[in-house]
Coordinates of C-alpha atoms in Angstrom, one line a residue:
M1 CA 126.0 159.4 127.2
I2 CA 126.7 155.9 126.0
T3 CA 130.3 155.5 124.9
T4 CA 130.7 151.7 124.6
Y5 CA 128.8 148.5 124.0
S6 CA 130.0 146.8 127.2
L7 CA 128.3 147.5 130.5
K8 CA 131.5 146.9 132.4
Q9 CA 133.4 149.2 130.1
Q10 CA 130.7 151.9 130.4
A11 CA 130.8 151.7 134.2
A12 CA 134.6 151.9 134.2
N13 CA 134.4 155.0 132.0
W14 CA 132.2 156.7 134.6
L15 CA 134.3 155.6 137.5
Q16 CA 137.8 156.3 136.2
P17 CA 137.6 160.1 136.5
L18 CA 136.2 159.8 140.0
T19 CA 138.7 157.2 141.3
E20 CA 141.7 158.1 139.1
L21 CA 142.4 154.4 138.7
P22 CA 143.3 153.1 135.2
V23 CA 140.2 152.0 133.3
E24 CA 141.6 148.4 133.0
Q25 CA 142.0 148.2 136.8
V26 CA 138.5 149.4 137.3
I27 CA 137.1 146.8 134.9
S28 CA 139.0 144.0 136.7
M29 CA 137.6 145.2 140.0
L30 CA 133.9 145.3 139.0
E31 CA 131.8 142.5 140.4
V32 CA 128.3 141.1 139.8
P33 CA 126.4 141.5 143.1
P34 CA 125.1 138.4 144.8
S35 CA 121.5 139.5 144.3
S36 CA 120.1 141.3 141.3
E37 CA 118.1 143.5 143.7
L38 CA 121.4 145.1 144.7
G39 CA 122.2 146.2 141.2
D40 CA 123.9 145.1 138.0
L41 CA 127.5 145.8 138.9
A42 CA 129.4 146.5 142.2
F43 CA 132.6 148.5 142.7
P44 CA 134.6 147.6 145.9
C45 CA 136.0 150.7 147.6
F46 CA 138.5 148.9 149.8
V47 CA 141.5 149.6 147.5
L48 CA 140.9 153.3 147.9
A49 CA 140.8 153.4 151.7
K50 CA 144.6 154.0 152.1
S51 CA 145.0 156.7 149.5
W52 CA 141.7 158.5 150.3
R53 CA 142.3 158.0 154.1
R54 CA 138.7 157.2 154.8
A55 CA 136.8 154.0 155.6
P56 CA 135.5 152.1 152.6
Q57 CA 131.9 152.7 153.8
Q58 CA 132.5 156.4 153.7
I59 CA 134.1 156.3 150.3
A60 CA 131.2 154.3 149.0
V61 CA 128.7 156.9 150.1
E62 CA 130.7 159.7 148.6
L63 CA 131.5 157.9 145.4
S64 CA 127.9 156.8 144.9
E65 CA 126.7 160.4 144.9
Q66 CA 129.3 161.4 142.3
L67 CA 128.7 158.3 140.2
G68 CA 125.0 158.8 140.3
A69 CA 125.4 162.3 138.9
A70 CA 127.8 161.2 136.2
A71 CA 125.7 158.2 135.1
S72 CA 122.3 160.0 135.1
P73 CA 119.9 159.4 133.5
Y74 CA 121.3 156.0 132.3
A75 CA 122.0 154.5 135.7
T76 CA 121.7 155.0 139.4
A77 CA 124.3 154.4 142.2
A78 CA 123.8 153.4 145.8
A79 CA 126.2 152.6 148.6
T80 CA 126.0 149.2 150.4
G81 CA 128.7 148.7 153.0
G82 CA 132.1 149.2 151.2
Y83 CA 130.6 148.8 147.7
V84 CA 129.0 151.1 145.2
N85 CA 126.2 149.3 143.4
L86 CA 125.3 150.5 139.9
S87 CA 121.9 149.8 138.5
W88 CA 121.0 150.6 134.9
N89 CA 117.8 152.3 133.9
R90 CA 116.9 149.4 131.6
Q91 CA 114.0 151.1 129.9
H92 CA 116.1 154.1 129.1
Y93 CA 119.4 152.4 128.4
A94 CA 118.5 149.2 126.7
P95 CA 117.2 150.7 123.4
L96 CA 120.4 152.7 123.1
L97 CA 122.6 149.6 123.8
L98 CA 120.6 147.6 121.3
N99 CA 120.9 150.3 118.7
A100 CA 124.7 150.4 119.3
I101 CA 124.9 146.7 118.8
A102 CA 123.2 147.1 115.5
L103 CA 125.8 149.6 114.2
P104 CA 127.8 148.3 111.2
D105 CA 131.2 148.6 113.0
Y106 CA 129.9 146.6 116.0
E107 CA 131.7 143.4 114.9
Q108 CA 135.0 144.9 114.0
L109 CA 137.8 146.1 116.3
Q110 CA 140.1 148.9 115.5
P111 CA 143.6 148.0 116.8
E112 CA 146.0 150.7 117.9
Q113 CA 148.5 149.3 115.3
K114 CA 147.6 146.9 112.5
Q115 CA 149.8 143.9 112.5
R116 CA 150.8 141.5 109.7
I117 CA 150.6 138.1 111.5
I118 CA 152.1 135.0 109.9
I119 CA 150.3 131.9 111.2
D120 CA 152.0 128.5 111.0
M121 CA 149.1 126.1 111.2
S122 CA 147.9 122.5 110.4
S123 CA 151.3 121.3 109.0
P124 CA 150.5 117.6 108.5
N125 CA 153.2 115.2 107.3
I126 CA 153.3 114.1 103.7
A127 CA 152.6 110.4 103.0
K128 CA 150.8 110.1 106.3
P129 CA 147.0 110.1 106.8
F130 CA 145.4 113.2 108.2
G131 CA 144.6 111.9 111.7
V132 CA 142.5 113.4 114.4
G133 CA 145.7 114.5 116.0
H134 CA 146.3 117.1 113.2
L135 CA 142.8 118.5 113.8
R136 CA 143.8 120.8 116.6
S137 CA 146.5 122.8 114.8
T138 CA 144.2 123.2 111.8
V139 CA 141.0 124.4 113.6
I140 CA 142.8 126.5 116.2
G141 CA 144.9 128.2 113.6
A142 CA 141.9 128.8 111.3
A143 CA 139.9 130.3 114.2
M144 CA 142.8 132.5 115.2
Y145 CA 143.1 133.7 111.5
R146 CA 139.4 134.8 111.5
I147 CA 139.7 136.3 115.0
Y148 CA 142.7 138.4 113.8
V149 CA 140.7 139.6 110.8
A150 CA 137.8 140.6 113.0
A151 CA 140.3 142.4 115.3
G152 CA 141.5 144.5 112.4
H153 CA 144.8 142.8 111.7
E154 CA 146.2 141.2 108.5
P155 CA 146.9 137.5 109.1
I156 CA 148.6 135.2 106.6
S157 CA 147.9 131.5 107.0
V158 CA 150.8 129.2 106.1
N159 CA 150.5 125.4 105.8
H160 CA 154.0 124.3 106.7
I161 CA 153.7 120.9 105.2
G162 CA 156.1 118.3 106.7
D163 CA 157.6 117.2 103.3
W164 CA 161.2 116.9 104.3
G165 CA 163.3 115.0 106.9
T166 CA 164.7 111.6 107.7
Q167 CA 161.2 110.1 107.8
F168 CA 161.2 110.4 104.0
G169 CA 164.2 108.1 103.9
K170 CA 162.2 105.6 105.9
Q171 CA 159.1 106.1 103.7
I172 CA 161.2 105.5 100.5
V173 CA 162.8 102.3 101.9
A174 CA 159.3 101.0 103.0
H175 CA 157.8 101.9 99.6
L176 CA 160.5 100.2 97.6
R177 CA 160.6 97.1 99.8
W178 CA 156.9 96.3 100.6
S179 CA 154.4 98.6 98.7
D180 CA 151.8 96.7 96.7
P181 CA 151.2 98.5 93.4
E182 CA 147.5 97.7 93.2
Q183 CA 146.9 98.9 96.8
A184 CA 149.0 102.0 96.2
A185 CA 146.9 102.9 93.1
A186 CA 143.6 102.4 95.0
D187 CA 144.6 104.0 98.3
P188 CA 148.1 105.6 98.1
I189 CA 148.0 107.2 101.6
G190 CA 146.6 104.0 103.2
E191 CA 149.3 101.9 101.6
A192 CA 152.0 104.4 102.5
L193 CA 150.9 104.2 106.2
R194 CA 150.9 100.4 106.1
V195 CA 154.4 100.1 104.8
Y196 CA 155.6 102.9 107.1
I197 CA 154.3 101.0 110.1
K198 CA 156.0 97.9 108.8
F199 CA 159.3 99.7 108.5
H200 CA 159.3 100.5 112.2
H201 CA 158.3 97.0 113.1
E202 CA 161.0 95.4 111.0
A203 CA 163.6 97.9 112.1
E204 CA 163.4 96.4 115.6
T205 CA 165.2 93.3 114.4
M206 CA 166.9 94.8 111.3
P207 CA 168.7 97.9 112.5
E208 CA 170.4 98.2 109.1
L209 CA 167.1 99.6 107.8
E210 CA 167.7 102.8 109.7
D211 CA 171.1 103.2 107.9
E212 CA 169.4 102.5 104.6
A213 CA 166.8 105.2 105.3
R214 CA 169.4 107.7 106.3
D215 CA 171.3 107.1 103.0
W216 CA 168.1 107.7 101.0
F217 CA 167.4 111.0 102.8
R218 CA 171.0 112.0 102.2
R219 CA 170.5 111.3 98.5
L220 CA 167.3 113.3 98.6
E221 CA 169.1 116.3 100.1
Q222 CA 171.8 116.0 97.5
G223 CA 169.2 116.2 94.6
D224 CA 169.3 112.5 93.5
E225 CA 166.7 112.2 90.8
E226 CA 165.4 108.8 91.8
A227 CA 164.9 110.0 95.4
L228 CA 163.3 113.2 94.2
E229 CA 160.9 111.4 91.9
L230 CA 159.7 109.2 94.7
W231 CA 159.4 112.2 97.0
R232 CA 157.3 114.1 94.4
Y233 CA 154.9 111.1 94.1
F234 CA 154.3 111.2 97.9
V235 CA 153.7 115.0 97.8
K236 CA 151.3 114.8 94.9
V237 CA 149.0 112.0 96.3
S238 CA 149.1 113.6 99.8
M239 CA 148.0 117.0 98.7
E240 CA 145.2 115.6 96.7
K241 CA 143.9 113.9 99.8
L242 CA 144.5 116.9 102.1
N243 CA 142.7 119.4 100.0
G244 CA 139.5 117.4 100.1
I245 CA 139.7 117.4 103.9
Y246 CA 140.4 121.1 104.2
E247 CA 137.5 121.8 101.9
R248 CA 135.1 120.0 104.3
L249 CA 136.6 121.8 107.3
G250 CA 136.2 125.2 105.5
V251 CA 139.9 125.9 105.9
Q252 CA 142.0 127.7 103.3
F253 CA 145.6 128.8 103.3
D254 CA 147.2 131.9 101.9
E255 CA 150.4 130.0 101.4
V256 CA 151.3 126.2 101.3
L257 CA 155.1 126.2 101.8
G258 CA 156.5 122.9 102.9
E259 CA 159.8 122.3 104.8
S260 CA 161.4 121.6 101.4
F261 CA 160.8 125.2 100.3
Y262 CA 163.5 126.3 102.7
N263 CA 166.2 123.9 101.6
D264 CA 168.1 126.5 99.6
K265 CA 167.7 129.0 102.5
M266 CA 169.3 126.9 105.2
P267 CA 173.0 127.2 104.0
A268 CA 172.8 131.0 104.7
V269 CA 171.6 130.3 108.2
V270 CA 174.4 127.9 108.8
E271 CA 176.9 130.3 107.4
Q272 CA 175.6 133.1 109.6
L273 CA 175.8 131.0 112.7
T274 CA 179.4 130.1 111.7
T275 CA 180.4 133.7 111.1
L276 CA 179.0 134.7 114.5
G277 CA 180.9 132.0 116.2
L278 CA 177.8 130.4 117.5
L279 CA 178.3 126.8 116.1
E280 CA 180.2 124.3 118.3
E281 CA 181.0 120.7 117.6
S282 CA 179.3 118.1 119.9
Q283 CA 179.9 114.4 119.2
G284 CA 180.4 115.1 115.5
A285 CA 177.3 117.3 115.2
Q286 CA 177.1 121.1 115.1
V287 CA 175.1 122.8 117.8
V288 CA 174.4 126.3 119.3
R289 CA 174.8 126.2 123.1
L290 CA 172.1 127.8 125.2
D291 CA 173.7 127.1 128.7
E292 CA 172.9 130.7 129.8
L293 CA 169.2 130.0 129.5
E294 CA 169.5 126.5 131.1
L295 CA 168.4 125.0 127.8
P296 CA 169.9 122.0 126.0
P297 CA 172.1 122.8 122.9
C298 CA 170.1 123.4 119.7
L299 CA 171.2 120.9 117.1
I300 CA 171.8 122.6 113.7
L301 CA 173.7 119.9 111.7
K302 CA 173.7 116.2 112.4
S303 CA 177.0 114.2 112.5
D304 CA 176.4 113.1 108.9
G305 CA 176.0 116.8 107.8
T306 CA 172.3 116.7 107.1
T307 CA 169.9 119.3 108.5
I308 CA 167.2 118.9 111.1
Y309 CA 164.0 120.7 112.3
P310 CA 165.7 123.6 114.1
T311 CA 167.8 124.4 111.0
R312 CA 164.7 124.6 108.8
D313 CA 162.7 126.5 111.4
L314 CA 165.4 129.1 111.7
A315 CA 165.4 129.6 107.9
T316 CA 161.7 129.7 107.9
A317 CA 161.5 132.4 110.6
V318 CA 164.0 134.6 108.8
Y319 CA 162.0 134.2 105.5
R320 CA 158.7 135.0 107.1
R321 CA 160.2 138.1 108.7
Q322 CA 162.3 139.4 105.9
V323 CA 160.4 138.3 102.8
M324 CA 156.8 137.9 104.0
A325 CA 157.2 141.0 106.2
G326 CA 155.6 139.5 109.3
D327 CA 155.2 141.7 112.3
Q328 CA 154.4 138.7 114.4
L329 CA 155.2 135.0 113.7
V330 CA 152.7 132.7 115.3
Y331 CA 153.3 128.9 115.5
V332 CA 150.2 126.8 116.2
V333 CA 151.9 123.6 117.2
G334 CA 151.4 121.0 119.9
G335 CA 152.7 121.6 123.4
E336 CA 155.2 118.8 123.1
Q337 CA 157.3 121.1 120.9
T338 CA 157.6 123.8 123.5
L339 CA 161.3 123.1 124.2
H340 CA 162.0 123.1 120.4
F341 CA 160.5 126.6 119.9
R342 CA 162.2 128.0 123.0
Q343 CA 165.5 126.9 121.5
V344 CA 164.7 128.2 118.0
F345 CA 163.6 131.6 119.4
A346 CA 166.7 131.8 121.6
V347 CA 169.0 131.1 118.7
L348 CA 167.3 133.8 116.7
R349 CA 168.0 136.3 119.5
K350 CA 171.7 135.2 119.6
M351 CA 171.8 135.8 115.9
G352 CA 170.9 139.4 116.6
Y353 CA 167.2 139.3 115.5
E354 CA 165.3 141.5 118.0
W355 CA 162.1 140.5 116.3
A356 CA 162.4 137.1 117.8
D357 CA 160.5 138.6 120.8
H358 CA 157.5 138.7 118.4
C359 CA 157.7 135.0 117.7
T360 CA 155.0 133.1 119.6
H361 CA 154.4 129.4 120.1
V362 CA 150.6 129.0 120.4
A363 CA 150.8 125.6 122.1
F364 CA 147.9 123.1 122.5
G365 CA 147.4 119.9 124.4
L366 CA 147.0 116.4 123.0
M367 CA 143.7 115.0 121.6
R368 CA 142.8 111.5 122.7
I369 CA 140.0 109.4 121.4
N370 CA 138.1 107.7 124.2
G371 CA 141.2 108.0 126.4
K372 CA 143.7 106.6 123.8
K373 CA 146.7 108.5 122.5
M374 CA 147.4 108.3 118.8
S375 CA 150.7 107.3 117.1
T376 CA 151.3 107.0 113.4
R377 CA 154.4 104.8 113.8
K378 CA 152.5 102.3 115.9
G379 CA 149.4 102.4 113.7
K380 CA 147.3 103.9 116.4
V381 CA 145.7 106.6 114.4
V382 CA 142.0 107.7 113.9
L383 CA 141.6 109.1 110.4
L384 CA 139.9 112.5 110.5
E385 CA 138.1 111.8 107.2
Q386 CA 136.5 108.7 108.7
L387 CA 135.5 110.6 111.8
M388 CA 133.9 113.3 109.8
D389 CA 132.0 110.8 107.7
E390 CA 130.7 109.1 110.8
A391 CA 129.7 112.4 112.4
V392 CA 127.8 113.5 109.3
A393 CA 126.1 110.1 109.1
R394 CA 124.9 110.2 112.7
A395 CA 123.7 113.8 112.3
A396 CA 121.7 112.7 109.2
Q397 CA 120.2 109.9 111.3
I398 CA 119.1 112.4 114.0
I399 CA 117.6 114.6 111.4
A400 CA 115.7 111.7 109.8
E401 CA 114.3 110.8 113.2
K402 CA 113.4 114.3 114.5
N403 CA 112.7 116.4 111.3
P404 CA 112.4 114.1 108.2
A405 CA 110.8 116.9 106.2
L406 CA 113.8 119.2 106.6
P407 CA 114.9 120.7 103.3
Q408 CA 118.5 120.0 102.2
R409 CA 118.9 117.4 104.9
Q410 CA 122.3 116.2 103.8
Q411 CA 123.8 119.7 103.6
V412 CA 122.5 120.4 107.1
A413 CA 123.8 117.0 108.4
E414 CA 127.3 118.0 107.0
Q415 CA 127.1 121.4 108.8
I416 CA 126.1 119.8 112.1
G417 CA 128.5 116.9 111.9
I418 CA 131.6 118.9 110.9
G419 CA 130.6 121.7 113.3
A420 CA 130.3 119.2 116.2
I421 CA 133.8 118.1 115.7
I422 CA 135.2 121.6 115.4
F423 CA 133.3 122.9 118.4
S424 CA 134.3 119.9 120.5
D425 CA 137.9 121.0 120.0
L426 CA 137.6 124.8 120.3
K427 CA 135.4 124.9 123.4
N428 CA 138.4 123.7 125.4
A429 CA 141.2 125.9 126.5
R430 CA 143.8 125.1 123.9
Q431 CA 146.5 124.0 126.3
N432 CA 144.3 121.4 127.9
E433 CA 144.2 117.8 126.7
I434 CA 141.0 116.7 125.0
D435 CA 139.4 113.3 125.3
F436 CA 137.1 113.3 122.3
S437 CA 133.8 111.5 122.3
L438 CA 131.6 111.6 119.1
E439 CA 128.5 110.8 121.1
E440 CA 129.0 113.8 123.4
A441 CA 130.0 116.1 120.5
L442 CA 126.8 115.4 118.6
S443 CA 124.4 116.0 121.6
F444 CA 121.9 118.7 121.2
E445 CA 122.2 119.5 124.9
G446 CA 125.1 120.7 126.9
E447 CA 128.3 122.3 125.8
T448 CA 128.1 121.3 122.1
G449 CA 128.1 122.7 118.7
P450 CA 124.6 121.4 117.8
Y451 CA 123.3 123.1 120.9
V452 CA 124.6 126.5 119.7
Q453 CA 123.5 125.9 116.1
Y454 CA 120.0 124.9 117.2
A455 CA 119.6 128.1 119.2
H456 CA 120.4 130.0 115.9
A457 CA 117.9 127.9 113.9
R458 CA 115.3 128.6 116.6
I459 CA 115.8 132.3 116.3
C460 CA 115.5 132.1 112.5
S461 CA 112.2 130.2 112.9
I462 CA 110.9 132.9 115.3
L463 CA 111.8 135.7 112.9
S464 CA 110.2 133.9 110.0
K465 CA 106.9 133.7 111.9
A466 CA 106.9 137.4 112.7
E467 CA 105.1 138.8 109.7
G468 CA 105.9 142.3 108.9
F469 CA 108.8 142.6 111.3
A470 CA 111.1 145.4 110.2
N471 CA 114.8 144.6 110.0
D472 CA 115.7 148.1 111.1
P473 CA 117.5 148.9 114.4
I474 CA 115.4 149.0 117.5
I475 CA 113.2 152.1 118.1
A476 CA 113.4 153.8 121.5
H477 CA 110.0 154.0 123.1
N478 CA 108.6 156.9 125.2
A479 CA 105.8 155.0 126.9
P480 CA 106.8 153.1 130.1
M481 CA 107.1 149.4 129.4
P482 CA 108.8 147.8 132.5
E483 CA 107.7 144.3 131.3
M484 CA 109.9 144.5 128.3
W485 CA 113.3 144.3 130.0
S486 CA 112.9 141.3 132.3
D487 CA 116.0 140.0 134.1
A488 CA 116.4 137.4 131.4
A489 CA 116.1 139.9 128.6
W490 CA 118.5 142.3 130.3
E491 CA 121.1 139.7 131.0
L492 CA 121.0 138.6 127.3
L493 CA 121.3 142.1 126.1
G494 CA 124.3 142.9 128.4
H495 CA 126.0 139.7 127.2
L496 CA 125.5 140.8 123.5
G497 CA 127.2 144.1 124.5
S498 CA 130.3 142.2 125.7
Y499 CA 131.0 140.7 122.2
R500 CA 133.8 143.1 121.4
E501 CA 135.2 142.6 124.9
A502 CA 135.3 138.8 124.3
L503 CA 136.9 139.3 120.9
A504 CA 139.7 141.5 122.3
R505 CA 140.3 138.9 125.0
A506 CA 140.5 136.1 122.5
V507 CA 143.2 138.1 120.6
Q508 CA 145.1 138.9 123.7
L509 CA 145.2 135.4 124.9
Q510 CA 145.4 133.8 121.4
E511 CA 142.6 131.6 122.7
P512 CA 139.6 130.6 120.4
S513 CA 137.9 129.0 123.3
V514 CA 137.0 132.5 124.5
M515 CA 134.7 132.9 121.5
A516 CA 133.4 129.3 121.7
R517 CA 132.4 129.9 125.4
Y518 CA 130.9 133.2 124.4
A519 CA 128.7 131.4 121.8
L520 CA 127.6 128.8 124.4
Q521 CA 126.7 131.6 126.8
T522 CA 124.8 133.4 124.1
A523 CA 122.8 130.3 123.3
R524 CA 122.1 129.6 127.0
L525 CA 120.9 133.1 127.8
F526 CA 118.7 133.2 124.7
N527 CA 117.1 129.9 125.7
Q528 CA 116.5 131.2 129.2
W529 CA 114.9 134.3 127.9
Y530 CA 112.9 132.4 125.3
S531 CA 111.4 130.1 128.0
R532 CA 110.3 133.1 130.1
D533 CA 109.2 135.9 127.8
R534 CA 106.8 135.6 124.8
I535 CA 108.1 137.0 121.5
V536 CA 106.1 136.4 118.4
D537 CA 102.7 136.7 120.2
A538 CA 104.0 139.3 122.8
D539 CA 102.1 142.5 123.7
P540 CA 102.3 144.8 120.7
R541 CA 104.0 147.4 122.8
V542 CA 107.0 145.2 123.3
K543 CA 106.9 142.8 120.4
A544 CA 109.2 144.9 118.1
D545 CA 111.8 145.2 120.9
R546 CA 111.7 141.5 121.6
L547 CA 112.0 140.6 118.0
A548 CA 114.9 143.0 117.6
L549 CA 116.6 141.4 120.6
A550 CA 116.1 137.9 119.0
K551 CA 117.4 139.2 115.7
W552 CA 120.6 140.6 117.1
T553 CA 121.1 137.5 119.2
G554 CA 120.9 135.5 116.0
H555 CA 123.3 137.8 114.2
T556 CA 125.8 137.4 117.1
L557 CA 125.5 133.6 117.1
E558 CA 126.1 133.5 113.3
R559 CA 129.0 135.8 113.6
T560 CA 130.6 133.9 116.4
L561 CA 130.1 130.5 114.8
K562 CA 131.7 131.9 111.6
L563 CA 134.8 132.9 113.6
L564 CA 135.0 129.3 114.8
G565 CA 134.7 127.9 111.3
M566 CA 131.1 126.6 111.7
A567 CA 128.0 127.1 109.7
A568 CA 124.8 128.5 111.3
P569 CA 121.9 126.5 109.8
Q570 CA 118.6 128.4 109.5
Q571 CA 116.7 125.1 109.9
M572 CA 117.6 121.9 111.8

């Protein structure tokens, strides 16, 4: 009987009692034969030779007989050298598999233990423009949130806004010295960036500016009303700008808790570190030594008594565990912060928090634009809002040229343009650096979002032309129809059956690119099948099956794009 959606999983379920190997090991050993004539999957018997005390070729013969009996009538097995080749009875098995894919619970995993997962994501700095460099944490974190939901967990997304720290002393000094009131009223974030850049330029010849900035931040930490009023202004104008960007990206947060939220929670952390005897003085500062881990000391209090990132992140972690009741704490932050999080997690362990082992830094590589690294201090920043506007404008131009009669053209252009940016990020393994090119991202060919979205739109068009097509699960046929399940159709169906397998792998690896790659492969396999087999005007004996295969391919594409944070337009 069929017990799973995945062909590999089903084969492993048949093989496990015969080999007494763990199912996971069997799955990892299964291979795709070099020729489809040999079968769909191959199991190498060499690993069994020592324990079975027989040649792999003999084992393959014996195992193929046993497997053939276990898999009948759904599949046949044959020995070739030291391999057992498994071939599915497509006509018999395919309708069952397609019906299984159509079941309501197909898209949802059932974890052994449901986890409450706190996701620290996006976390832009107040009074700074939302540059392309902030995109990765935002879209990776949002994708992981949706993936966790699909996997049956309870994620909580937290936007850990950078609204505290010495940079605010610099921002206040720059604002008071050089900000133009008219420019600040017209474009508050743009003007804040201009004077912030000027501060760093002027500080090269006027080092006293750094002292002035430190004094303002000290006043801010001490609750000085003038400093707080300026700080509140920066927070207000920043959040207004950020919320518009998040809306276009389709990103929402369960909590928006900036660094400042933890100000009154840091003294308890410092007191606990002191009580435990973990704080030591180092050049006037207070640190926790991590020599036993061959890590640099973790700075807790600077020489002037002010706090720093590790102090706040320690207080943050304790709050997320004890108050928000997080089973796992996930930090979607750039790879350049790897040392920082190793130190923070190590200090948590020294404080006696065993749950520190469930804190994870989901690191990602830098994003460059045409090979150039971005820096707010140096003014080398590409604004995400401008990039989104340009992407949408170019998508609108493409639509105007290729399909000027398309209804709701601007809405579709927004879906394509924003989707192209998101997919260009998420298709990459998160730890890799990205060199973003808008021209490549908007292409309708290759590994792009528009390529995947267009495959979905094509399927919608096919189904709309199929008059009278029933939206019920596929019906198993009794009459032989070998022409239905061509190699292209069978490969596509097998891929659809591996959706849950891909989803589980994305959760395990905390890697949204697994699902982006899955979407790409779905689109590729559909296009290959579409170019070989007729669908709408197919033989009546196979038309319903082919339309059903197209339908569930479309559902899978829509579902996967949704996980990534992208729309699935029905027309393009």
